[in-house]
Amino acid sequence: MTTFTAFTTLPDKDSAEALGEALEEMSTEPYGVGVFEIEDGSGMWEVGGYFMDAPDDVALALLAAAHGAKPFVVSELPETDWVAKVRRELVPVHAGRFYVYGSHDADTVPEGVEPLLIEAAMAFGTGHHGTTQGCLRALDRLIDAGVTCHNVADIGCGTAVLAMAAARTWPETVYASDMDQVAVDVAEANVAANALTGHVVCLEAMGFEHPQLHEAAPFDLVFANILKQPLIDLAPHMASHLTSEGFVILSGILNEQGDEVAEVYARNGINTWHREEIGDWTTLTLQKARS
C-alpha cells in the first residue's frame, strides 16, 4: 500500500510544536506526526506527517503559512517490506574481535569471534553505522592494549550492542541506559537473545540520572554514542562518574565536531587517548587523568 509523507522546517521549537499539533487536526488525518530539532547547529526544527491517503495540498499550504513554515514537501512512498529490505542490505559487520549479525546470517559467524546477534527489525545500532563500528573497534583496541574494566556503563545504549560487547569481554555486570523506554525494551530483547540476561542491566535514564547508576559509579569505562551537544553537556557528569584513569568511548560526532568535543572533555580532565574517523563520523577514546 502506498503511503505519503509531508515535511517542512521552522526556525523555533514553539512554532514547530504548534504546527505539529495543528497537523494532527487535519481532515486527512495523519497516522503519525513528528517534531524534531535538526542536529546541525542551525537551530531549525522539522515537522513531518505520515499519511495513509494523499494529504490536502491546500490545507498543508495554509498550515505552513499560518505558522511561518516553509512549504511542505510531500512525497509518495511505495509499499515496502522493510524487514526484508533491511535483511538484504545489512550484511554482517566484523569490527575487531566482534561480529554483529542478524539471525538470517547465523551460518556466517566465523570461528574465533565474539558474536553479537541484533535482529534486522531492530536495525538502529546494529554495528553498520560508522559510529557503532567505531565504538566496537575502540573497545577492541583497549582490550588489545591490556585494559581490564570491572564496571562499565553504556549511556544512550540503543540496541545495547556496545554493552553486550563489554559483557562478552569482562565478567562483571554492565549497565545499559537510554532515555527512551522503547529503546530499553529493544535492549532487553537483544540482551536475552544473546544469553546475557542478568549480566547486562537495562535502565530508562537520562544520562547518569538513575539510582542504580549512581550506586554503581564510578565506572572504569563508559560508552556514549549519541550526538555532539548531549556529549558536551554530559562531560562534567562523565568526569564525576569515572574512576581515576578510567576510559570513555564517545561517538555520534561528525568529523568536523571532533576537536570541539575533545577540547570540552580535556577541560574536564578527560584527555584523548585515540581518535578514529570512519566515513563522516569520529570516535574518540579518552582517559581521565590520574587524580
mmCIF file of C-alpha atoms in Angstrom:
data_model
loop_
_atom_site.group_PDB
_atom_site.id
_atom_site.type_symbol
_atom_site.label_atom_id
_atom_site.label_comp_id
_atom_site.label_asym_id
_atom_site.label_seq_id
_atom_site.Cartn_x
_atom_site.Cartn_y
_atom_site.Cartn_z
ATOM 1 C CA MET A 1 0.000 0.000 0.000
ATOM 2 C CA THR A 2 1.290 3.436 -0.943
ATOM 3 C CA THR A 3 1.713 5.952 1.888
ATOM 4 C CA PHE A 4 2.646 9.636 1.970
ATOM 5 C CA THR A 5 4.875 11.971 3.961
ATOM 6 C CA ALA A 6 4.776 15.759 4.302
ATOM 7 C CA PHE A 7 7.744 17.629 5.799
ATOM 8 C CA THR A 8 8.619 21.256 6.493
ATOM 9 C CA THR A 9 11.024 23.271 8.637
ATOM 10 C CA LEU A 10 10.644 26.155 11.092
ATOM 11 C CA PRO A 11 13.099 28.378 12.981
ATOM 12 C CA ASP A 12 11.976 27.698 16.584
ATOM 13 C CA LYS A 13 10.618 24.989 18.873
ATOM 14 C CA ASP A 14 7.364 26.680 19.908
ATOM 15 C CA SER A 15 6.249 27.254 16.326
ATOM 16 C CA ALA A 16 7.230 23.692 15.376
ATOM 17 C CA GLU A 17 5.238 22.175 18.241
ATOM 18 C CA ALA A 18 2.227 24.353 17.422
ATOM 19 C CA LEU A 19 2.352 23.250 13.788
ATOM 20 C CA GLY A 20 2.681 19.621 14.846
ATOM 21 C CA GLU A 21 -0.473 19.924 16.947
ATOM 22 C CA ALA A 22 -2.320 21.604 14.059
ATOM 23 C CA LEU A 23 -1.170 18.888 11.657
ATOM 24 C CA GLU A 24 -2.816 16.263 13.861
ATOM 25 C CA GLU A 25 -6.174 18.018 13.380
ATOM 26 C CA MET A 26 -6.175 17.897 9.555
ATOM 27 C CA SER A 27 -9.254 16.414 7.895
ATOM 28 C CA THR A 28 -6.959 13.938 6.135
ATOM 29 C CA GLU A 29 -5.718 12.694 9.476
ATOM 30 C CA PRO A 30 -2.065 11.639 9.650
ATOM 31 C CA TYR A 31 -1.296 8.338 11.353
ATOM 32 C CA GLY A 32 1.822 9.884 12.816
ATOM 33 C CA VAL A 33 3.343 13.345 13.422
ATOM 34 C CA GLY A 34 6.938 14.072 14.345
ATOM 35 C CA VAL A 35 8.579 17.267 15.630
ATOM 36 C CA PHE A 36 12.394 17.183 15.740
ATOM 37 C CA GLU A 37 15.256 19.601 16.202
ATOM 38 C CA ILE A 38 17.664 19.348 13.256
ATOM 39 C CA GLU A 39 21.012 18.337 14.781
ATOM 40 C CA ASP A 40 23.258 20.508 12.603
ATOM 41 C CA GLY A 41 23.634 23.531 14.879
ATOM 42 C CA SER A 42 21.264 25.652 12.783
ATOM 43 C CA GLY A 43 18.536 25.848 15.426
ATOM 44 C CA MET A 44 15.953 24.773 12.844
ATOM 45 C CA TRP A 45 13.124 22.349 13.603
ATOM 46 C CA GLU A 46 11.486 19.789 11.303
ATOM 47 C CA VAL A 47 7.811 18.850 11.352
ATOM 48 C CA GLY A 48 6.562 15.813 9.483
ATOM 49 C CA GLY A 49 3.295 13.989 8.961
ATOM 50 C CA TYR A 50 2.735 10.422 7.753
ATOM 51 C CA PHE A 51 -0.474 9.704 5.833
ATOM 52 C CA MET A 52 -2.324 6.638 4.576
ATOM 53 C CA ASP A 53 -4.010 8.801 1.899
ATOM 54 C CA ALA A 54 -2.670 11.761 -0.075
ATOM 55 C CA PRO A 55 -2.852 14.878 2.148
ATOM 56 C CA ASP A 56 -4.701 18.018 1.045
ATOM 57 C CA ASP A 57 -2.100 20.312 -0.580
ATOM 58 C CA VAL A 58 -4.199 23.429 0.071
ATOM 59 C CA ALA A 59 -4.633 22.584 3.757
ATOM 60 C CA LEU A 60 -0.878 21.980 4.093
ATOM 61 C CA ALA A 61 -0.095 25.291 2.396
ATOM 62 C CA LEU A 62 -2.442 27.153 4.751
ATOM 63 C CA LEU A 63 -0.929 25.475 7.813
ATOM 64 C CA ALA A 64 2.600 26.319 6.686
ATOM 65 C CA ALA A 65 1.703 29.965 6.048
ATOM 66 C CA ALA A 66 -0.134 30.307 9.358
ATOM 67 C CA HIS A 67 2.862 29.005 11.362
ATOM 68 C CA GLY A 68 5.683 30.711 9.437
ATOM 69 C CA ALA A 69 6.964 27.446 7.985
ATOM 70 C CA LYS A 70 8.443 26.688 4.589
ATOM 71 C CA PRO A 71 6.050 24.990 2.146
ATOM 72 C CA PHE A 72 5.504 21.305 2.903
ATOM 73 C CA VAL A 73 7.327 18.816 0.692
ATOM 74 C CA VAL A 74 5.008 15.871 0.016
ATOM 75 C CA SER A 75 6.449 12.503 -1.006
ATOM 76 C CA GLU A 76 4.765 9.290 -2.075
ATOM 77 C CA LEU A 77 6.229 6.135 -0.551
ATOM 78 C CA PRO A 78 5.717 2.804 -2.312
ATOM 79 C CA GLU A 79 4.803 -0.274 -0.281
ATOM 80 C CA THR A 80 7.980 -1.802 1.144
ATOM 81 C CA ASP A 81 8.697 -4.860 3.248
ATOM 82 C CA TRP A 82 11.157 -3.021 5.479
ATOM 83 C CA VAL A 83 12.387 -6.023 7.424
ATOM 84 C CA ALA A 84 13.137 -7.900 4.192
ATOM 85 C CA LYS A 85 14.865 -4.798 2.816
ATOM 86 C CA VAL A 86 16.992 -4.403 5.937
ATOM 87 C CA ARG A 87 17.927 -8.078 5.840
ATOM 88 C CA ARG A 88 19.112 -7.716 2.255
ATOM 89 C CA GLU A 89 21.146 -4.590 2.970
ATOM 90 C CA LEU A 90 22.537 -5.253 6.465
ATOM 91 C CA VAL A 91 25.325 -7.718 5.922
ATOM 92 C CA PRO A 92 27.290 -8.905 8.987
ATOM 93 C CA VAL A 93 29.871 -6.487 10.378
ATOM 94 C CA HIS A 94 33.287 -7.582 11.599
ATOM 95 C CA ALA A 95 34.736 -4.948 13.959
ATOM 96 C CA GLY A 96 37.927 -6.216 15.551
ATOM 97 C CA ARG A 97 37.060 -9.351 17.544
ATOM 98 C CA PHE A 98 33.326 -8.569 17.418
ATOM 99 C CA TYR A 99 30.935 -9.913 14.782
ATOM 100 C CA VAL A 100 27.484 -8.323 14.563
ATOM 101 C CA TYR A 101 24.880 -10.272 12.599
ATOM 102 C CA GLY A 102 21.168 -10.991 12.184
ATOM 103 C CA SER A 103 19.634 -14.431 12.668
ATOM 104 C CA HIS A 104 19.306 -14.764 8.876
ATOM 105 C CA ASP A 105 23.132 -14.690 8.748
ATOM 106 C CA ALA A 106 23.734 -17.082 11.662
ATOM 107 C CA ASP A 107 25.539 -19.540 9.384
ATOM 108 C CA THR A 108 28.184 -16.912 8.523
ATOM 109 C CA VAL A 109 29.619 -16.494 12.047
ATOM 110 C CA PRO A 110 33.321 -17.383 11.803
ATOM 111 C CA GLU A 111 35.438 -19.124 14.416
ATOM 112 C CA GLY A 112 37.302 -17.067 16.979
ATOM 113 C CA VAL A 113 34.970 -14.030 17.196
ATOM 114 C CA GLU A 114 32.631 -12.604 19.801
ATOM 115 C CA PRO A 115 29.241 -12.900 18.037
ATOM 116 C CA LEU A 116 26.536 -10.317 18.783
ATOM 117 C CA LEU A 117 23.038 -11.015 17.467
ATOM 118 C CA ILE A 118 20.928 -7.973 16.530
ATOM 119 C CA GLU A 119 17.761 -8.621 14.550
ATOM 120 C CA ALA A 120 17.073 -6.738 11.321
ATOM 121 C CA ALA A 121 13.811 -5.378 12.731
ATOM 122 C CA MET A 122 15.923 -3.618 15.388
ATOM 123 C CA ALA A 123 18.287 -2.019 12.924
ATOM 124 C CA PHE A 124 19.351 1.156 14.740
ATOM 125 C CA GLY A 125 22.664 0.453 16.410
ATOM 126 C CA THR A 126 23.359 -2.839 14.660
ATOM 127 C CA GLY A 127 27.013 -2.015 14.114
ATOM 128 C CA HIS A 128 26.618 -0.990 10.473
ATOM 129 C CA HIS A 129 26.734 2.728 11.202
ATOM 130 C CA GLY A 130 30.233 4.246 11.386
ATOM 131 C CA THR A 131 29.611 5.418 14.949
ATOM 132 C CA THR A 132 28.817 1.950 16.295
ATOM 133 C CA GLN A 133 31.633 0.349 14.322
ATOM 134 C CA GLY A 134 33.993 2.964 15.701
ATOM 135 C CA CYS A 135 32.955 2.207 19.286
ATOM 136 C CA LEU A 136 33.380 -1.544 18.802
ATOM 137 C CA ARG A 137 36.800 -1.003 17.268
ATOM 138 C CA ALA A 138 37.731 1.334 20.125
ATOM 139 C CA LEU A 139 36.769 -1.343 22.643
ATOM 140 C CA ASP A 140 38.787 -3.900 20.706
ATOM 141 C CA ARG A 141 41.769 -1.516 20.817
ATOM 142 C CA LEU A 142 41.516 -1.147 24.602
ATOM 143 C CA ILE A 143 41.399 -4.912 25.027
ATOM 144 C CA ASP A 144 44.483 -5.331 22.831
ATOM 145 C CA ALA A 145 46.232 -2.712 24.987
ATOM 146 C CA GLY A 146 45.653 -4.900 28.058
ATOM 147 C CA VAL A 147 42.953 -2.718 29.633
ATOM 148 C CA THR A 148 40.625 -4.550 32.047
ATOM 149 C CA CYS A 149 37.380 -2.937 33.160
ATOM 150 C CA HIS A 150 35.330 -4.078 36.142
ATOM 151 C CA ASN A 151 32.492 -1.558 35.940
ATOM 152 C CA VAL A 152 31.070 -0.462 32.564
ATOM 153 C CA ALA A 153 28.127 1.730 31.502
ATOM 154 C CA ASP A 154 26.601 2.333 28.062
ATOM 155 C CA ILE A 155 24.785 5.697 28.136
ATOM 156 C CA GLY A 156 22.226 6.112 25.339
ATOM 157 C CA CYS A 157 22.518 2.407 24.606
ATOM 158 C CA GLY A 158 20.055 1.969 21.718
ATOM 159 C CA THR A 159 20.155 -1.758 20.914
ATOM 160 C CA ALA A 160 22.756 -2.297 23.709
ATOM 161 C CA VAL A 161 25.258 -3.748 21.240
ATOM 162 C CA LEU A 162 28.131 -1.907 22.975
ATOM 163 C CA ALA A 163 27.052 -3.008 26.447
ATOM 164 C CA MET A 164 26.822 -6.584 25.192
ATOM 165 C CA ALA A 165 30.288 -6.383 23.638
ATOM 166 C CA ALA A 166 31.690 -5.292 27.008
ATOM 167 C CA ALA A 167 29.718 -8.028 28.772
ATOM 168 C CA ARG A 168 31.253 -10.625 26.461
ATOM 169 C CA THR A 169 34.691 -9.277 27.375
ATOM 170 C CA TRP A 170 34.532 -8.923 31.173
ATOM 171 C CA PRO A 171 32.538 -10.936 33.732
ATOM 172 C CA GLU A 172 31.095 -8.094 35.824
ATOM 173 C CA THR A 173 27.648 -6.505 35.391
ATOM 174 C CA VAL A 174 27.346 -3.924 32.598
ATOM 175 C CA TYR A 175 24.747 -1.137 32.770
ATOM 176 C CA ALA A 176 22.899 -0.046 29.613
ATOM 177 C CA SER A 177 20.686 3.034 29.858
ATOM 178 C CA ASP A 178 18.566 5.012 27.425
ATOM 179 C CA MET A 179 16.123 7.885 27.852
ATOM 180 C CA ASP A 180 13.581 6.121 25.592
ATOM 181 C CA GLN A 181 11.633 3.197 27.107
ATOM 182 C CA VAL A 182 11.193 1.694 23.616
ATOM 183 C CA ALA A 183 14.973 1.559 23.262
ATOM 184 C CA VAL A 184 15.224 -0.040 26.705
ATOM 185 C CA ASP A 185 12.703 -2.701 25.653
ATOM 186 C CA VAL A 186 14.719 -3.371 22.478
ATOM 187 C CA ALA A 187 17.918 -3.538 24.515
ATOM 188 C CA GLU A 188 16.376 -6.075 26.911
ATOM 189 C CA ALA A 189 15.207 -8.227 23.983
ATOM 190 C CA ASN A 190 18.687 -8.195 22.463
ATOM 191 C CA VAL A 191 20.295 -8.988 25.811
ATOM 192 C CA ALA A 192 18.009 -12.013 26.176
ATOM 193 C CA ALA A 193 18.692 -13.150 22.589
ATOM 194 C CA ASN A 194 22.417 -13.098 23.364
ATOM 195 C CA ALA A 195 22.032 -15.060 26.629
ATOM 196 C CA LEU A 196 23.235 -12.064 28.670
ATOM 197 C CA THR A 197 20.189 -11.525 30.890
ATOM 198 C CA GLY A 198 21.398 -10.574 34.360
ATOM 199 C CA HIS A 199 24.833 -9.714 33.005
ATOM 200 C CA VAL A 200 23.591 -6.550 31.240
ATOM 201 C CA VAL A 201 21.154 -4.426 33.274
ATOM 202 C CA CYS A 202 18.945 -2.183 31.113
ATOM 203 C CA LEU A 203 17.611 1.064 32.619
ATOM 204 C CA GLU A 204 15.485 4.010 31.481
ATOM 205 C CA ALA A 205 17.513 7.100 32.373
ATOM 206 C CA MET A 206 18.623 10.496 31.111
ATOM 207 C CA GLY A 207 22.406 10.404 31.233
ATOM 208 C CA PHE A 208 23.515 9.076 34.622
ATOM 209 C CA GLU A 209 20.248 10.054 36.347
ATOM 210 C CA HIS A 210 19.243 6.704 37.799
ATOM 211 C CA PRO A 211 19.753 5.380 41.349
ATOM 212 C CA GLN A 212 21.410 2.187 40.096
ATOM 213 C CA LEU A 213 23.909 4.166 38.030
ATOM 214 C CA HIS A 214 24.706 6.423 40.992
ATOM 215 C CA GLU A 215 25.191 3.376 43.196
ATOM 216 C CA ALA A 216 27.370 1.568 40.633
ATOM 217 C CA ALA A 217 29.639 4.560 39.904
ATOM 218 C CA PRO A 218 32.462 5.279 39.442
ATOM 219 C CA PHE A 219 32.921 3.414 36.162
ATOM 220 C CA ASP A 220 36.118 2.116 34.570
ATOM 221 C CA LEU A 221 34.629 2.536 31.088
ATOM 222 C CA VAL A 222 31.681 4.500 29.750
ATOM 223 C CA PHE A 223 30.305 4.366 26.196
ATOM 224 C CA ALA A 224 28.241 7.294 24.911
ATOM 225 C CA ASN A 225 27.278 7.029 21.245
ATOM 226 C CA ILE A 226 24.785 9.883 20.978
ATOM 227 C CA LEU A 227 25.228 13.375 19.440
ATOM 228 C CA LYS A 228 27.646 16.277 19.837
ATOM 229 C CA GLN A 229 25.645 18.587 22.097
ATOM 230 C CA PRO A 230 24.422 15.898 24.511
ATOM 231 C CA LEU A 231 28.017 14.641 24.719
ATOM 232 C CA ILE A 232 29.248 18.138 25.565
ATOM 233 C CA ASP A 233 26.509 18.556 28.181
ATOM 234 C CA LEU A 234 27.474 15.183 29.652
ATOM 235 C CA ALA A 235 31.186 15.989 30.081
ATOM 236 C CA PRO A 236 31.174 17.209 33.732
ATOM 237 C CA HIS A 237 28.870 14.348 34.748
ATOM 238 C CA MET A 238 31.172 11.924 32.943
ATOM 239 C CA ALA A 239 34.125 13.226 34.951
ATOM 240 C CA SER A 240 32.304 12.743 38.244
ATOM 241 C CA HIS A 241 31.163 9.203 37.356
ATOM 242 C CA LEU A 242 34.525 7.927 36.084
ATOM 243 C CA THR A 243 37.314 6.253 38.034
ATOM 244 C CA SER A 244 40.786 7.759 38.131
ATOM 245 C CA GLU A 245 42.381 6.779 34.795
ATOM 246 C CA GLY A 246 39.032 5.391 33.594
ATOM 247 C CA PHE A 247 38.172 5.379 29.885
ATOM 248 C CA VAL A 248 35.400 6.957 27.809
ATOM 249 C CA ILE A 249 34.438 5.947 24.268
ATOM 250 C CA LEU A 250 32.410 8.655 22.512
ATOM 251 C CA SER A 251 30.786 8.738 19.091
ATOM 252 C CA GLY A 252 27.840 10.238 17.237
ATOM 253 C CA ILE A 253 30.313 13.010 16.376
ATOM 254 C CA LEU A 254 30.780 14.392 12.863
ATOM 255 C CA ASN A 255 34.443 14.673 11.888
ATOM 256 C CA GLU A 256 34.369 18.461 11.990
ATOM 257 C CA GLN A 257 32.953 18.327 15.537
ATOM 258 C CA GLY A 258 35.665 16.070 16.955
ATOM 259 C CA ASP A 259 38.060 18.800 18.089
ATOM 260 C CA GLU A 260 35.335 20.695 19.954
ATOM 261 C CA VAL A 261 34.151 17.614 21.844
ATOM 262 C CA ALA A 262 37.719 16.565 22.681
ATOM 263 C CA GLU A 263 38.527 20.063 23.990
ATOM 264 C CA VAL A 264 35.464 20.129 26.268
ATOM 265 C CA TYR A 265 36.389 16.759 27.748
ATOM 266 C CA ALA A 266 40.017 17.831 28.195
ATOM 267 C CA ARG A 267 38.792 20.813 30.233
ATOM 268 C CA ASN A 268 37.046 18.275 32.458
ATOM 269 C CA GLY A 269 40.223 16.254 32.949
ATOM 270 C CA ILE A 270 39.464 13.555 30.353
ATOM 271 C CA ASN A 271 42.095 13.522 27.606
ATOM 272 C CA THR A 272 42.225 11.987 24.135
ATOM 273 C CA TRP A 273 43.808 8.533 24.064
ATOM 274 C CA HIS A 274 42.887 7.630 20.468
ATOM 275 C CA ARG A 275 40.820 9.086 17.638
ATOM 276 C CA GLU A 276 39.415 7.309 14.576
ATOM 277 C CA GLU A 277 37.355 8.521 11.625
ATOM 278 C CA ILE A 278 35.037 6.155 9.742
ATOM 279 C CA GLY A 279 33.334 7.905 6.849
ATOM 280 C CA ASP A 280 31.814 11.144 8.179
ATOM 281 C CA TRP A 281 31.994 10.056 11.804
ATOM 282 C CA THR A 282 34.617 10.359 14.541
ATOM 283 C CA THR A 283 35.053 8.051 17.520
ATOM 284 C CA LEU A 284 37.039 9.371 20.475
ATOM 285 C CA THR A 285 38.658 7.176 23.123
ATOM 286 C CA LEU A 286 39.589 9.292 26.134
ATOM 287 C CA GLN A 287 41.140 8.631 29.525
ATOM 288 C CA LYS A 288 40.608 10.505 32.762
ATOM 289 C CA ALA A 289 43.764 11.983 34.224
ATOM 290 C CA ARG A 290 45.155 10.375 37.378
ATOM 291 C CA SER A 291 43.667 12.090 40.437
#
